[in-house]
Structure formats: C-alpha cells, structure tokens
C-alpha cells in the first residue's frame, strides 16, 4: 500500500542484501521486478527461492540456468510441503498409539521424523525469513537449518547402528539406557557442531548468493557463508555418516541373506521378490542413502543428479510415511482397530503388541527374515 504516491512516481522492488556495503547491508534490486504498479499499491516478484540441493551442493555453484532453477525450486517447495504433512501424520500415528512405540526401531523412527519435519519447515520458511532486514534473523535461520540437517543425518546413522547391533552383534537388549544414549547422541552431537561453528564466527551463517544467472539475478538463502565451515561442518559430517550407513546396510544385507539360506524351511510361502525389494527400499530411505546423490553432482551428470537429489530428498517424508507407516501391518491394524472399525476389533488383535515385543528385531526387519 502506498502513501502519497502519484502516477509520476517511479516504483521499484528491492530486498535487503546483507552482503552489500562490506557486509553492512543495503537495498538491492537484483532479481526483483515490478509486476503491477498503481497509485495505491505495487506487486513485486523476486526470484530468490532455492532448491533443496543447496544443502549439499558440493560445488557451491548453484544452478545457472534460470529455467532449471525454477523447476527445481517448484519441486523443492512442493516436495517439502508434502513431506512436512506426511511426517506430521507419521508422528501423530506413532505418538497416538502407544503400542507402536514399544520397540526401539519405532522410537528411532519417531526421532528421525521429528528432525526431518523441522528441517523441512525451516527450509520452507528460509526464503521468507531471508527477506527481513535483520541480519540476526538470517544467522538464526542458517543456524537452525544446519542443526536439523545434521540431526537428520545423525538419526539415520543411529538407525544404522541399531541395525548393526541388533542383527550382526545381537546384544541390543542388554545395553542399559539404550534410547537415552541414542537421544543424547542424536540431538547432542549436531548441537556441538553448530555451537562450535557459530562460536568461531557468527558470520559463518548469513545470506548466501548462489547461481549467478545470465540475466544478473541470483538465488539468495540463509545458510553457511564460510566455505571451510560448510565443507567441515556439513560435507565431511555427511560423508562420514553416509559411508557408515552404506557399510552397515551392506553388512546387514549379507547377514540377512545368510540367515535366509540357513533357514529355508522358515520362508513364508506368501513372500515375493517384490516384497523383499519393498523392504530394501524402505531401509535405503530410512538410512538416508538417497542423500548420496549429492556425491554425483559433478560434470555431465550434475543436472540429472541434482534432480534425483531434489526429488528423493524433498519427498523423503512422504516415502518414510509410505514404507514405514502405511505399508506396515501393525500400523494399519491400529488404524483399523481404533480409527475406522474399533467395534469390530477381533480378539486376536489384542495380543499383537506382545508378539511384537517378543522379538523386536524380527518385527522391525521382517521383510528380510525367513
């Protein structure tokens, strides 16, 4: 809304650029244009949205093609919005039905979903928060985005650790205060990293310009500005967790294959190759192996890898819901029992949780067991 603006006045659209005037900040017209201008109001359009790939863009070059950047941005914001909704549904389901939380994999899943949901929400708010004049807002946004990204990696790593302890070592139940230790690691280790990052220099976080386009526009985002902080505090952290998850995934597959060969008589006659593949995909998603597409964002395959990274990871919340909530028989049973047909509950359904707790490992990974 304008105050005392005549038709002769020239209206321009700007945003606050923290990097101007030697990082003091200043108004910048780059990437902004006037859509509609009348004596009463002006509608502006600024192309400062960013794709999900920015979180693990190892080259830090951004997308120079405006058309590709726009497509990836739409995929990102639609995907993150969908993921946030389905992660919330998954959390509500597990928290609403206490019986679902009686096994350790479910408790780890809840923590991972909570971290991913907050990551998606902060990312969605980042574009809006970056338009504020306060540099502290951008620093805080980058700080929390960094924290929830690392916590998501960490909980994926802890899920891998639990698989290793349960299937390979087989002594998980004998560890005292198991989930307490996992929670301290899952939320504490990322906190240590981000606190060190901001303690070294608070300006490590701030407004970052990515993807200098041919028309002079850029993609602006509240994130890690210092390259050393980014490569040490994000890339190196991710690579360590990713390699650990990958090694554990291979070890678990080998162990489960060995178990199936040793006990062929216990194979379910109703099992199919598709069922096993579905279980494998579910584990890949849970361990965050789809983040590995970031390692291939170089050279000729850079753009296809960015698309795969953006699609799979912005929609990760939806995939987690499908493979670890919607297709799990114990979850569907709870939905049918308490949400749609409670009065028609069968007596045998009452004892399902005790059967679950009798062998947590077999239930959590039943897709691989004979």
PDB file of N, CA and C in Angstrom, residues 281-324:
ATOM      1  N   UNK A 281      14.062 -51.072  -0.222  1.00  0.00           N
ATOM      2  CA  UNK A 281      13.854 -49.643  -0.491  1.00  0.00           C
ATOM      3  C   UNK A 281      13.534 -48.897   0.800  1.00  0.00           C
ATOM      4  N   UNK A 282      12.712 -49.537   1.649  1.00  0.00           N
ATOM      5  CA  UNK A 282      12.384 -48.921   2.928  1.00  0.00           C
ATOM      6  C   UNK A 282      13.607 -48.672   3.783  1.00  0.00           C
ATOM      7  N   UNK A 283      14.534 -49.626   3.807  1.00  0.00           N
ATOM      8  CA  UNK A 283      15.767 -49.460   4.573  1.00  0.00           C
ATOM      9  C   UNK A 283      16.672 -48.400   3.960  1.00  0.00           C
ATOM     10  N   UNK A 284      16.734 -48.360   2.639  1.00  0.00           N
ATOM     11  CA  UNK A 284      17.541 -47.328   1.959  1.00  0.00           C
ATOM     12  C   UNK A 284      17.068 -45.940   2.343  1.00  0.00           C
ATOM     13  N   UNK A 285      15.756 -45.746   2.368  1.00  0.00           N
ATOM     14  CA  UNK A 285      15.191 -44.446   2.733  1.00  0.00           C
ATOM     15  C   UNK A 285      15.453 -44.128   4.198  1.00  0.00           C
ATOM     16  N   UNK A 286      15.256 -45.125   5.052  1.00  0.00           N
ATOM     17  CA  UNK A 286      15.420 -44.900   6.483  1.00  0.00           C
ATOM     18  C   UNK A 286      16.864 -44.551   6.836  1.00  0.00           C
ATOM     19  N   UNK A 287      17.818 -45.127   6.124  1.00  0.00           N
ATOM     20  CA  UNK A 287      19.234 -44.865   6.391  1.00  0.00           C
ATOM     21  C   UNK A 287      19.738 -43.614   5.687  1.00  0.00           C
ATOM     22  N   UNK A 288      18.855 -42.928   4.960  1.00  0.00           N
ATOM     23  CA  UNK A 288      19.254 -41.685   4.309  1.00  0.00           C
ATOM     24  C   UNK A 288      20.222 -41.871   3.164  1.00  0.00           C
ATOM     25  N   UNK A 289      20.222 -43.052   2.533  1.00  0.00           N
ATOM     26  CA  UNK A 289      21.169 -43.300   1.442  1.00  0.00           C
ATOM     27  C   UNK A 289      20.833 -42.476   0.200  1.00  0.00           C
ATOM     28  N   UNK A 290      19.606 -41.952   0.107  1.00  0.00           N
ATOM     29  CA  UNK A 290      19.251 -41.105  -1.043  1.00  0.00           C
ATOM     30  C   UNK A 290      20.009 -39.778  -1.025  1.00  0.00           C
ATOM     31  N   UNK A 291      20.527 -39.385   0.154  1.00  0.00           N
ATOM     32  CA  UNK A 291      21.347 -38.176   0.207  1.00  0.00           C
ATOM     33  C   UNK A 291      22.633 -38.364  -0.599  1.00  0.00           C
ATOM     34  N   UNK A 292      22.968 -39.608  -0.890  1.00  0.00           N
ATOM     35  CA  UNK A 292      24.191 -39.906  -1.621  1.00  0.00           C
ATOM     36  C   UNK A 292      24.207 -39.372  -3.041  1.00  0.00           C
ATOM     37  N   UNK A 293      23.039 -38.996  -3.596  1.00  0.00           N
ATOM     38  CA  UNK A 293      23.015 -38.398  -4.927  1.00  0.00           C
ATOM     39  C   UNK A 293      23.858 -37.124  -4.976  1.00  0.00           C
ATOM     40  N   UNK A 294      24.063 -36.505  -3.826  1.00  0.00           N
ATOM     41  CA  UNK A 294      24.868 -35.277  -3.782  1.00  0.00           C
ATOM     42  C   UNK A 294      26.310 -35.531  -4.185  1.00  0.00           C
ATOM     43  N   UNK A 295      26.771 -36.757  -4.018  1.00  0.00           N
ATOM     44  CA  UNK A 295      28.163 -37.085  -4.347  1.00  0.00           C
ATOM     45  C   UNK A 295      28.402 -37.149  -5.848  1.00  0.00           C
ATOM     46  N   UNK A 296      27.321 -37.117  -6.653  1.00  0.00           N
ATOM     47  CA  UNK A 296      27.469 -37.246  -8.099  1.00  0.00           C
ATOM     48  C   UNK A 296      27.104 -35.965  -8.846  1.00  0.00           C
ATOM     49  N   UNK A 297      27.013 -34.850  -8.119  1.00  0.00           N
ATOM     50  CA  UNK A 297      26.630 -33.584  -8.750  1.00  0.00           C
ATOM     51  C   UNK A 297      27.839 -32.892  -9.359  1.00  0.00           C
ATOM     52  N   UNK A 298      28.485 -33.589 -10.297  1.00  0.00           N
ATOM     53  CA  UNK A 298      29.669 -33.051 -10.963  1.00  0.00           C
ATOM     54  C   UNK A 298      29.588 -33.340 -12.454  1.00  0.00           C
ATOM     55  N   UNK A 299      30.196 -32.493 -13.244  1.00  0.00           N
ATOM     56  CA  UNK A 299      30.354 -32.729 -14.672  1.00  0.00           C
ATOM     57  C   UNK A 299      29.051 -32.921 -15.416  1.00  0.00           C
ATOM     58  N   UNK A 300      29.065 -33.886 -16.357  1.00  0.00           N
ATOM     59  CA  UNK A 300      27.926 -34.091 -17.249  1.00  0.00           C
ATOM     60  C   UNK A 300      26.689 -34.608 -16.521  1.00  0.00           C
ATOM     61  N   UNK A 301      26.880 -35.307 -15.406  1.00  0.00           N
ATOM     62  CA  UNK A 301      25.727 -35.872 -14.690  1.00  0.00           C
ATOM     63  C   UNK A 301      25.256 -34.957 -13.558  1.00  0.00           C
ATOM     64  N   UNK A 302      25.782 -33.744 -13.498  1.00  0.00           N
ATOM     65  CA  UNK A 302      25.429 -32.831 -12.413  1.00  0.00           C
ATOM     66  C   UNK A 302      23.932 -32.538 -12.377  1.00  0.00           C
ATOM     67  N   UNK A 303      23.357 -32.136 -13.501  1.00  0.00           N
ATOM     68  CA  UNK A 303      21.942 -31.764 -13.515  1.00  0.00           C
ATOM     69  C   UNK A 303      21.022 -32.938 -13.217  1.00  0.00           C
ATOM     70  N   UNK A 304      21.211 -34.131 -13.861  1.00  0.00           N
ATOM     71  CA  UNK A 304      20.364 -35.275 -13.503  1.00  0.00           C
ATOM     72  C   UNK A 304      20.480 -35.655 -12.026  1.00  0.00           C
ATOM     73  N   UNK A 305      21.709 -35.554 -11.483  1.00  0.00           N
ATOM     74  CA  UNK A 305      21.906 -35.885 -10.065  1.00  0.00           C
ATOM     75  C   UNK A 305      21.200 -34.885  -9.169  1.00  0.00           C
ATOM     76  N   UNK A 306      21.207 -33.619  -9.555  1.00  0.00           N
ATOM     77  CA  UNK A 306      20.504 -32.598  -8.777  1.00  0.00           C
ATOM     78  C   UNK A 306      18.999 -32.860  -8.764  1.00  0.00           C
ATOM     79  N   UNK A 307      18.473 -33.289  -9.907  1.00  0.00           N
ATOM     80  CA  UNK A 307      17.047 -33.610  -9.967  1.00  0.00           C
ATOM     81  C   UNK A 307      16.729 -34.814  -9.077  1.00  0.00           C
ATOM     82  N   UNK A 308      17.544 -35.871  -9.166  1.00  0.00           N
ATOM     83  CA  UNK A 308      17.319 -37.048  -8.329  1.00  0.00           C
ATOM     84  C   UNK A 308      17.435 -36.700  -6.851  1.00  0.00           C
ATOM     85  N   UNK A 309      18.460 -35.909  -6.507  1.00  0.00           N
ATOM     86  CA  UNK A 309      18.655 -35.489  -5.119  1.00  0.00           C
ATOM     87  C   UNK A 309      17.450 -34.704  -4.622  1.00  0.00           C
ATOM     88  N   UNK A 310      17.016 -33.733  -5.419  1.00  0.00           N
ATOM     89  CA  UNK A 310      15.905 -32.872  -5.010  1.00  0.00           C
ATOM     90  C   UNK A 310      14.611 -33.649  -4.868  1.00  0.00           C
ATOM     91  N   UNK A 311      14.309 -34.507  -5.840  1.00  0.00           N
ATOM     92  CA  UNK A 311      13.054 -35.269  -5.809  1.00  0.00           C
ATOM     93  C   UNK A 311      13.014 -36.223  -4.617  1.00  0.00           C
ATOM     94  N   UNK A 312      14.057 -37.036  -4.474  1.00  0.00           N
ATOM     95  CA  UNK A 312      14.048 -38.065  -3.430  1.00  0.00           C
ATOM     96  C   UNK A 312      14.123 -37.462  -2.027  1.00  0.00           C
ATOM     97  N   UNK A 313      14.898 -36.400  -1.853  1.00  0.00           N
ATOM     98  CA  UNK A 313      15.101 -35.880  -0.504  1.00  0.00           C
ATOM     99  C   UNK A 313      14.067 -34.843  -0.084  1.00  0.00           C
ATOM    100  N   UNK A 314      13.504 -34.105  -1.029  1.00  0.00           N
ATOM    101  CA  UNK A 314      12.414 -33.207  -0.651  1.00  0.00           C
ATOM    102  C   UNK A 314      11.147 -34.004  -0.354  1.00  0.00           C
ATOM    103  N   UNK A 315      11.014 -35.178  -0.981  1.00  0.00           N
ATOM    104  CA  UNK A 315       9.853 -36.050  -0.744  1.00  0.00           C
ATOM    105  C   UNK A 315      10.156 -37.175   0.235  1.00  0.00           C
ATOM    106  N   UNK A 316      11.279 -37.078   0.935  1.00  0.00           N
ATOM    107  CA  UNK A 316      11.692 -38.149   1.845  1.00  0.00           C
ATOM    108  C   UNK A 316      10.644 -38.420   2.916  1.00  0.00           C
ATOM    109  N   UNK A 317       9.992 -37.387   3.400  1.00  0.00           N
ATOM    110  CA  UNK A 317       8.963 -37.562   4.419  1.00  0.00           C
ATOM    111  C   UNK A 317       7.793 -38.397   3.919  1.00  0.00           C
ATOM    112  N   UNK A 318       7.411 -38.184   2.655  1.00  0.00           N
ATOM    113  CA  UNK A 318       6.338 -38.981   2.062  1.00  0.00           C
ATOM    114  C   UNK A 318       6.759 -40.436   1.948  1.00  0.00           C
ATOM    115  N   UNK A 319       8.000 -40.675   1.488  1.00  0.00           N
ATOM    116  CA  UNK A 319       8.491 -42.042   1.336  1.00  0.00           C
ATOM    117  C   UNK A 319       8.582 -42.758   2.684  1.00  0.00           C
ATOM    118  N   UNK A 320       9.034 -42.047   3.705  1.00  0.00           N
ATOM    119  CA  UNK A 320       9.104 -42.639   5.047  1.00  0.00           C
ATOM    120  C   UNK A 320       7.713 -43.043   5.519  1.00  0.00           C
ATOM    121  N   UNK A 321       6.724 -42.179   5.268  1.00  0.00           N
ATOM    122  CA  UNK A 321       5.349 -42.495   5.655  1.00  0.00           C
ATOM    123  C   UNK A 321       4.854 -43.750   4.943  1.00  0.00           C
ATOM    124  N   UNK A 322       5.113 -43.835   3.639  1.00  0.00           N
ATOM    125  CA  UNK A 322       4.619 -44.969   2.862  1.00  0.00           C
ATOM    126  C   UNK A 322       5.265 -46.272   3.313  1.00  0.00           C
ATOM    127  N   UNK A 323       6.606 -46.282   3.402  1.00  0.00           N
ATOM    128  CA  UNK A 323       7.315 -47.534   3.657  1.00  0.00           C
ATOM    129  C   UNK A 323       7.389 -47.910   5.137  1.00  0.00           C
ATOM    130  N   UNK A 324       7.248 -46.949   6.022  1.00  0.00           N
ATOM    131  CA  UNK A 324       7.407 -47.264   7.447  1.00  0.00           C
ATOM    132  C   UNK A 324       6.171 -46.926   8.276  1.00  0.00           C
TER     133      UNK A 324
END
